[in-house]
mmCIF file of C-alpha atoms in Angstrom:
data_model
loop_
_atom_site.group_PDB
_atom_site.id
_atom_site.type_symbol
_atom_site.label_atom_id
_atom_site.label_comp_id
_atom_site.label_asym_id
_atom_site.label_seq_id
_atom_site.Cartn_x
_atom_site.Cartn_y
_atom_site.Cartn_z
ATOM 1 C CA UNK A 1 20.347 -18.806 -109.706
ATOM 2 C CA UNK A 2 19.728 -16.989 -112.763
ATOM 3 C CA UNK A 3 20.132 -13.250 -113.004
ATOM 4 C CA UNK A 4 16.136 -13.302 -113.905
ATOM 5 C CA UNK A 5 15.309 -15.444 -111.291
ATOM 6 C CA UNK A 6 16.963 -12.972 -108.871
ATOM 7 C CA UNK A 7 15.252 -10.099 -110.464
ATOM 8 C CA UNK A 8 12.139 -11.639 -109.477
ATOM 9 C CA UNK A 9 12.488 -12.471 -106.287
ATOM 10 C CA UNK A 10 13.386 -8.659 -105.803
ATOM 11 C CA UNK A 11 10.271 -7.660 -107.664
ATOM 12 C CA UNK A 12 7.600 -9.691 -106.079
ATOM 13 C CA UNK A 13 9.483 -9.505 -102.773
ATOM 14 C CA UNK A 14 9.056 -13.077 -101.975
ATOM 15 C CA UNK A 15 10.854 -16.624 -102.316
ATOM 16 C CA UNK A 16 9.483 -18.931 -104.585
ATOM 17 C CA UNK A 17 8.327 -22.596 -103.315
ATOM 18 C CA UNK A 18 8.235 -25.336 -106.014
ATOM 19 C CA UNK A 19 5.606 -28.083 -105.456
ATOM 20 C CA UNK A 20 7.333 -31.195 -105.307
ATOM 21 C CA UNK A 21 6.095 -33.376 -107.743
ATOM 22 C CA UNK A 22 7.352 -30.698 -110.594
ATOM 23 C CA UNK A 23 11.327 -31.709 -109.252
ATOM 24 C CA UNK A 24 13.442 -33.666 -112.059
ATOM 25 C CA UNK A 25 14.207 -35.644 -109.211
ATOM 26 C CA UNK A 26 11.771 -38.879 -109.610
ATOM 27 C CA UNK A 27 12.660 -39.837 -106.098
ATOM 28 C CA UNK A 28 11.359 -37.114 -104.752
ATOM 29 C CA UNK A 29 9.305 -37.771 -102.291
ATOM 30 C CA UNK A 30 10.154 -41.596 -102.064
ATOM 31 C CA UNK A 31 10.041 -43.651 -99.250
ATOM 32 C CA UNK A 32 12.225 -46.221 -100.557
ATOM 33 C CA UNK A 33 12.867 -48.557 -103.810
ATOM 34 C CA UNK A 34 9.630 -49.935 -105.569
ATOM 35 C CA UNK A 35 11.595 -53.722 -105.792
ATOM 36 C CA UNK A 36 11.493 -53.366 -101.877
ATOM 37 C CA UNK A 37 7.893 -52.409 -101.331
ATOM 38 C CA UNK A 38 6.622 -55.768 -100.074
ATOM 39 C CA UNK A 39 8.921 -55.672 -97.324
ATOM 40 C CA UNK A 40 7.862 -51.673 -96.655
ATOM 41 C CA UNK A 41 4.151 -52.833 -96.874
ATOM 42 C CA UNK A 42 4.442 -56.160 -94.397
ATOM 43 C CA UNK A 43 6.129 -53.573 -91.911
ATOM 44 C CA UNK A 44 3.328 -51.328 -91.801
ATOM 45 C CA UNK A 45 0.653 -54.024 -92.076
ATOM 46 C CA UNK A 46 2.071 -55.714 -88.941
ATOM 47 C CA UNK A 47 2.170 -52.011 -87.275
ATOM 48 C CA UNK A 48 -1.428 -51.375 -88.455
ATOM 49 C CA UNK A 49 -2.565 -54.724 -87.108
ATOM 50 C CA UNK A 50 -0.912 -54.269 -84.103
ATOM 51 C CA UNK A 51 -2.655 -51.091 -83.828
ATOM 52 C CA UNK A 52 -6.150 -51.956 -84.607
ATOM 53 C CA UNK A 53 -6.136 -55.397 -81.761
ATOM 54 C CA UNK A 54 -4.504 -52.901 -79.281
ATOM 55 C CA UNK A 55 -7.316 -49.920 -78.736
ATOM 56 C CA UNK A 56 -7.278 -47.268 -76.368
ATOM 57 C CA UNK A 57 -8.003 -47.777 -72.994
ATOM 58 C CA UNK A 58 -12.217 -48.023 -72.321
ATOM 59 C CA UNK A 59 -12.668 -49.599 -75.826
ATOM 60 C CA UNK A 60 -13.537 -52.998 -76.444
ATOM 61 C CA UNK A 61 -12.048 -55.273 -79.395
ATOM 62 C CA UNK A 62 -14.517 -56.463 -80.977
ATOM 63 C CA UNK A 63 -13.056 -57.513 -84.632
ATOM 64 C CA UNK A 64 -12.256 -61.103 -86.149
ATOM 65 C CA UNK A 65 -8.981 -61.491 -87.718
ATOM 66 C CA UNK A 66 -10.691 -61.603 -91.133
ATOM 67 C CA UNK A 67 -11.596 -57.593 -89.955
ATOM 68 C CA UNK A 68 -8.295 -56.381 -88.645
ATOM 69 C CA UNK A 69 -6.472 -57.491 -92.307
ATOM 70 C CA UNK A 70 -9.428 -55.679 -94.698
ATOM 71 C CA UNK A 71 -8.818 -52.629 -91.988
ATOM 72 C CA UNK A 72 -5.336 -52.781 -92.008
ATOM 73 C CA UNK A 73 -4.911 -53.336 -95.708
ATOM 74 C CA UNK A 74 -7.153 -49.859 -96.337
ATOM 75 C CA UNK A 75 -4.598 -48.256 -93.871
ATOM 76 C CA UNK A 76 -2.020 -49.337 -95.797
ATOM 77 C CA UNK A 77 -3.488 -48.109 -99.032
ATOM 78 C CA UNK A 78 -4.506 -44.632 -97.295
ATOM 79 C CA UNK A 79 -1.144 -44.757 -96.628
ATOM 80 C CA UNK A 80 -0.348 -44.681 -99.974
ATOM 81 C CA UNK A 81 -2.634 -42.531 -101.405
ATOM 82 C CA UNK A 82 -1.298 -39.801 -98.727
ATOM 83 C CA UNK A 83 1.848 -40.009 -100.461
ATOM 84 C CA UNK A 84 0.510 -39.037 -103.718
ATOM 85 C CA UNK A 85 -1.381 -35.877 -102.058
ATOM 86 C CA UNK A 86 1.745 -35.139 -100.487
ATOM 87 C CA UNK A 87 3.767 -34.594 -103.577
ATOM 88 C CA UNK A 88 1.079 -32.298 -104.744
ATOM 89 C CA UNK A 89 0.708 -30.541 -101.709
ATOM 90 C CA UNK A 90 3.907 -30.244 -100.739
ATOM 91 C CA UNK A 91 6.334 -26.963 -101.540
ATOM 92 C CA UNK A 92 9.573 -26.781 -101.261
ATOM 93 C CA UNK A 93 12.534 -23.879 -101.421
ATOM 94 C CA UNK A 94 16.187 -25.013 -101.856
ATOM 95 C CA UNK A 95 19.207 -23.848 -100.794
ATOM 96 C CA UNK A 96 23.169 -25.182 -100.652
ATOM 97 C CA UNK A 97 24.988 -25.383 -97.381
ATOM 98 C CA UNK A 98 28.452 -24.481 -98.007
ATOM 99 C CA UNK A 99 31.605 -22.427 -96.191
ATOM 100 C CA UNK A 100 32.899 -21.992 -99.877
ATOM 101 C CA UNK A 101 31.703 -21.313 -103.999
ATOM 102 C CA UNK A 102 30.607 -24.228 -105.242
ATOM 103 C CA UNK A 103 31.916 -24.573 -109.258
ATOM 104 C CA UNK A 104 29.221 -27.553 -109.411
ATOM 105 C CA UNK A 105 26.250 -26.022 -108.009
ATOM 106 C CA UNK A 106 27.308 -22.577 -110.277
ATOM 107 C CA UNK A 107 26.939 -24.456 -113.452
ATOM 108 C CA UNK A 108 23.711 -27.087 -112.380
ATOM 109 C CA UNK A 109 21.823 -24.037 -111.074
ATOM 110 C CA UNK A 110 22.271 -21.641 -114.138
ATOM 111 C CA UNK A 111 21.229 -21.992 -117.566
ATOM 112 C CA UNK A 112 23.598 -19.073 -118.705
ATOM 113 C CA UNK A 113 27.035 -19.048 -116.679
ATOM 114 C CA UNK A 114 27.994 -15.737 -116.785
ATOM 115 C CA UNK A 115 24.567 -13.981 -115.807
ATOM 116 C CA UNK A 116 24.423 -16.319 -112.763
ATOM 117 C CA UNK A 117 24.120 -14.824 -109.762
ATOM 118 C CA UNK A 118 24.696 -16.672 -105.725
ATOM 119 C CA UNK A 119 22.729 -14.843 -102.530
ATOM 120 C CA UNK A 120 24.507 -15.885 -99.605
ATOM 121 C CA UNK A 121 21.877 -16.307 -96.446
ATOM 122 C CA UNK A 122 22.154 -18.419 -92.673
ATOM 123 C CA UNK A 123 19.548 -19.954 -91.373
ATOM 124 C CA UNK A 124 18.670 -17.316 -89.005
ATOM 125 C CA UNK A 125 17.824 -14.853 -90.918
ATOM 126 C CA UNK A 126 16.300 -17.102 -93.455
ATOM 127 C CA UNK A 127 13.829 -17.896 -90.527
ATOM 128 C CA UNK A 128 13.528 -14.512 -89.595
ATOM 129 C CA UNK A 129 12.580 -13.214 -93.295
ATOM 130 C CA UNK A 130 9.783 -15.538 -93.508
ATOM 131 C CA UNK A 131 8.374 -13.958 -90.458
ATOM 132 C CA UNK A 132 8.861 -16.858 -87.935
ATOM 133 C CA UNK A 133 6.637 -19.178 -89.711
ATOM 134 C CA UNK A 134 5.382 -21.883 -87.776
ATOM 135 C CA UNK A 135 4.403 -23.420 -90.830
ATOM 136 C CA UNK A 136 7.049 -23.420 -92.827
ATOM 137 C CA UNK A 137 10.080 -25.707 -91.682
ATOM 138 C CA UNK A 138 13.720 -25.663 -92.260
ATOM 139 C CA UNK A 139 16.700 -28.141 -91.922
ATOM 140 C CA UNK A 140 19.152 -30.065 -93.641
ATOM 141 C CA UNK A 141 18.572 -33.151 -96.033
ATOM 142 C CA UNK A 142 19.810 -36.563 -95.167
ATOM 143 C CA UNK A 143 21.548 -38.221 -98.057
ATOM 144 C CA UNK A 144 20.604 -42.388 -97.773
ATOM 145 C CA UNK A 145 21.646 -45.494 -99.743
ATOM 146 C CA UNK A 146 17.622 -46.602 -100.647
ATOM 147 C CA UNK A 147 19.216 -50.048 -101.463
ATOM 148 C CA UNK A 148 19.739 -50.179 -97.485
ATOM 149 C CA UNK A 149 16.912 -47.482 -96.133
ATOM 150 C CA UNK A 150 13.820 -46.081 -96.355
ATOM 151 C CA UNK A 151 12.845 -42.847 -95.536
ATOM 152 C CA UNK A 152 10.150 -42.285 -92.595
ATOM 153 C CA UNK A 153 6.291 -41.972 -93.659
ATOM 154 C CA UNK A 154 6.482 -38.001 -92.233
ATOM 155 C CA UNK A 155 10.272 -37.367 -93.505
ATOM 156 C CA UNK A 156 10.255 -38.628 -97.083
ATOM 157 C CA UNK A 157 10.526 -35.320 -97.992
ATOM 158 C CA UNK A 158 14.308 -34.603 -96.344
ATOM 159 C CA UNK A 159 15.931 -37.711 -97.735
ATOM 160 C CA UNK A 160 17.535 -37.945 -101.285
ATOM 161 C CA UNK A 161 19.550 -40.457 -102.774
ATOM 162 C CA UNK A 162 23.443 -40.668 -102.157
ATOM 163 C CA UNK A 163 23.692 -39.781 -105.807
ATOM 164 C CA UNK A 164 22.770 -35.790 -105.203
ATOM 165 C CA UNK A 165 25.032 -35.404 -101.940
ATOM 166 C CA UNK A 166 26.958 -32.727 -103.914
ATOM 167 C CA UNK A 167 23.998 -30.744 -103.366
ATOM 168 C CA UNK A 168 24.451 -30.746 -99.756
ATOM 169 C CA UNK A 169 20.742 -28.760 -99.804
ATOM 170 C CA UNK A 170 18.921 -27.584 -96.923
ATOM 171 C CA UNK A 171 15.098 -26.971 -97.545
ATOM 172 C CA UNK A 172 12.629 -24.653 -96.592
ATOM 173 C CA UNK A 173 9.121 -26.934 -96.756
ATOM 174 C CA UNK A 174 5.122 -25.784 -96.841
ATOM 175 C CA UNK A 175 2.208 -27.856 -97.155
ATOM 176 C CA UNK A 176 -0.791 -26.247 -98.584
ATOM 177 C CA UNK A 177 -3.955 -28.580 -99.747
ATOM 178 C CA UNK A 178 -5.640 -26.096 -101.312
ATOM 179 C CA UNK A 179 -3.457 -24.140 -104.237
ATOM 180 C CA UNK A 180 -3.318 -26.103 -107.710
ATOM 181 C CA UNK A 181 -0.505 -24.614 -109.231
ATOM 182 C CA UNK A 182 3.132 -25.553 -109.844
ATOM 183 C CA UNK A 183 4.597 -23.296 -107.291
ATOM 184 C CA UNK A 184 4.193 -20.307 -105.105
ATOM 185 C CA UNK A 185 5.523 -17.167 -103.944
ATOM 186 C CA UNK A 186 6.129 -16.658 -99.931
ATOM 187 C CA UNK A 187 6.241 -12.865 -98.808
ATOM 188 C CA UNK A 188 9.763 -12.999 -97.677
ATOM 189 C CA UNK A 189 11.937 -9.691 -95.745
ATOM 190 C CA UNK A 190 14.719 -9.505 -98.216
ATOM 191 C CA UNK A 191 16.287 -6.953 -95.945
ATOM 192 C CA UNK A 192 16.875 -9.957 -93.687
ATOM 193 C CA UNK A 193 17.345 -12.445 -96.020
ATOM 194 C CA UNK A 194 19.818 -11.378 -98.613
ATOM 195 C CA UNK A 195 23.171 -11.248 -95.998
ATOM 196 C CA UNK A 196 25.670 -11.062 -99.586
ATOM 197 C CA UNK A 197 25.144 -11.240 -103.677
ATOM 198 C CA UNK A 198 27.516 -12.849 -105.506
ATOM 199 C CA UNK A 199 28.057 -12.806 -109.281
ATOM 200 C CA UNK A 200 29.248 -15.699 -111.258
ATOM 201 C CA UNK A 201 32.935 -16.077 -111.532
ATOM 202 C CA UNK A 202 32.484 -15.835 -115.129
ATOM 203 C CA UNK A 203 30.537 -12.679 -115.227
ATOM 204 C CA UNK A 204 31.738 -10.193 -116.932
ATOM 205 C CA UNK A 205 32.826 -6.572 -115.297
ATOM 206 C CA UNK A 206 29.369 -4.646 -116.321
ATOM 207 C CA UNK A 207 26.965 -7.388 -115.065
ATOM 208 C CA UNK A 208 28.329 -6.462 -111.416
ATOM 209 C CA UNK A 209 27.768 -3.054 -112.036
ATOM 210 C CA UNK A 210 24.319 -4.155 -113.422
ATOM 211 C CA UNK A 211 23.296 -6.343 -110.257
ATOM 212 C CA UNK A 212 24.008 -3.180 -107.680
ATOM 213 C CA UNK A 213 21.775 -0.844 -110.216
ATOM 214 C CA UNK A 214 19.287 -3.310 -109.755
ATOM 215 C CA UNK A 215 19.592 -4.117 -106.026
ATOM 216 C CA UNK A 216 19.287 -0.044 -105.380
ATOM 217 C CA UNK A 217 16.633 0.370 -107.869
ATOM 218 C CA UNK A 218 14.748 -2.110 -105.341
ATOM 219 C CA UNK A 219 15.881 -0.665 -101.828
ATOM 220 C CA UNK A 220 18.774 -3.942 -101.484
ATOM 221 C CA UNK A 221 21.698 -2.288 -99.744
ATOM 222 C CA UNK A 222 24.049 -5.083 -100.376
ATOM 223 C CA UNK A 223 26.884 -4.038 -102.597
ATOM 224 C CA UNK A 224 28.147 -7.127 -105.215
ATOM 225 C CA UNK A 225 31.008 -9.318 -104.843
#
C-alpha cells in the first residue's frame, strides 16, 4: 500500500473496508456472464417453482400454474434486485496470500514505487485484531472461468475471474445496510495485526528510517525490513 495509506491506518487505528460496488473490477460481485443469464434465470425459476408446489409440511397448495410462474418470476427478480443491494451493502478488505514479495502486486498496489510500503499479517491474528468478529468473515477467493461457471447466489462475492489470479487475494467481508458511504473504517488491534512492515524494494535508505519514526511515534513495535 501506499506510505499514506499506512499512515492512516496507524492514525485512525482501524482497517479500512471498501464497499464493493466502488472496485475497478466490473465483475465484482457477478454471478456469471450477462450472454448466459437465460440459462442462470431458467435454473432458478425451475428451483423457485419447485419450491413454491412443494410447501412445508401442514400447508396446503392451493395455487394454479398460472400463480406459481407470476410468484416465481418476482422471486427471480427479488433475486436480482438483492444483488444490486448487495454491492452497496457489501464491504470488503483485501489482502495477498503469498510465502514470497510479490514485484506485481508492489507496483498494482502503489501509485508511487518507492514510498510503498507491504504489512505482512496471517490469518490468525488478522481474526484476532478484529476482535473475533462474528460478522466479519475471512477466506480465500476462488478464481473461475465465467465462460464455464457461475458463482453461488450467497458466494458471488469470493469468486473473480481467472484473469486476476495473480492477485491470489484473500478477503475480509462486512455487510452493513445502513451506512451510505464509499467505505469504512473497522477498529482493528494493530498490535495483533501488523506481524512485519516491509518497505518497497525501491525505497530509498531514509524512508526506512522514516517508517520506524512513524511506527514508534504510534506505539508499533515492529522494526522495518
Amino acid at each position: 500500500t501506499d506510505f499514506t495509506k499506512y499512515v492512516s491506518m496507524l492514525s485512525t487505528k482501524g482497517l479500512y473496508f471498501a464497499r464493493a460496488d466502488c472496485f475497478q473490477d466490473t465483475f465484482e460481485g457477478a454471478k456469471g456472464l450477462k450472454k448466459n443469464k437465460n440459462k442462470w434465470d431458467e435454473y432458478y425459476l425451475n428451483f423457485f417453482r419447485k419450491v413454491i408446489k412443494n410447501p412445508p409440511k401442514g400447508h396446503e397448495f392451493k395455487f394454479s400454474d398460472e400463480q406459481v410462474e407470476k410468484q416465481a418470476k418476482r422471486l427471480l427478480g427479488d433475486l436480482e434486485h438483492s444483488g444490486e443491494i448487495g454491492k452497496k451493502s457489501t464491504f470488503i478488505n483485501c489482502w495477498h496470500e503469498n510465502e514470497h514479495e510479490s514485484e506485481a502486486m508492489w507496483r498494482l498496489y502503489s501509485s508511487f514505487l518507492e514510498n510503498a510500503i507491504a504489512v505482512r499479517t496471517s490469518y490468525k491474528s488478522l481474526y484476532h485484531a478484529l476482535g473475533r468478529n462474528p460478522s466479519i468473515n475471512i477466506g480465500r477467493v476462488k478464481y473461475i472461468d465465467f465462460q464455464k461457471s457461475y458463482a453461488g447466489v450467497n458466494d458471488a462475492f469470493w469468486y473473480k475471474r481467472k484473469s486476476f489470479e495473480h492477485e491470489k487475494e484473500v478477503r475480509a467481508i462486512l455487510k452493513d445496510m445502513n451506512c451510505p458511504d464509499k467505505g469504512k473504517i473497522v477498529p482493528c488491534d494493530l498490535s495483533i495485526l501488523i506481524e512485519e512492515v516491509f518497505v518497497s524494494p525501491s525505497a530509498p535508505s531514509w524512508f526506512t528510517q522514516l517508517v520506524n519514526d512513524v511506527n514508534e511515534k504510534y506505539g508499533i513495535k515492529i522494526k522495518v525490513s
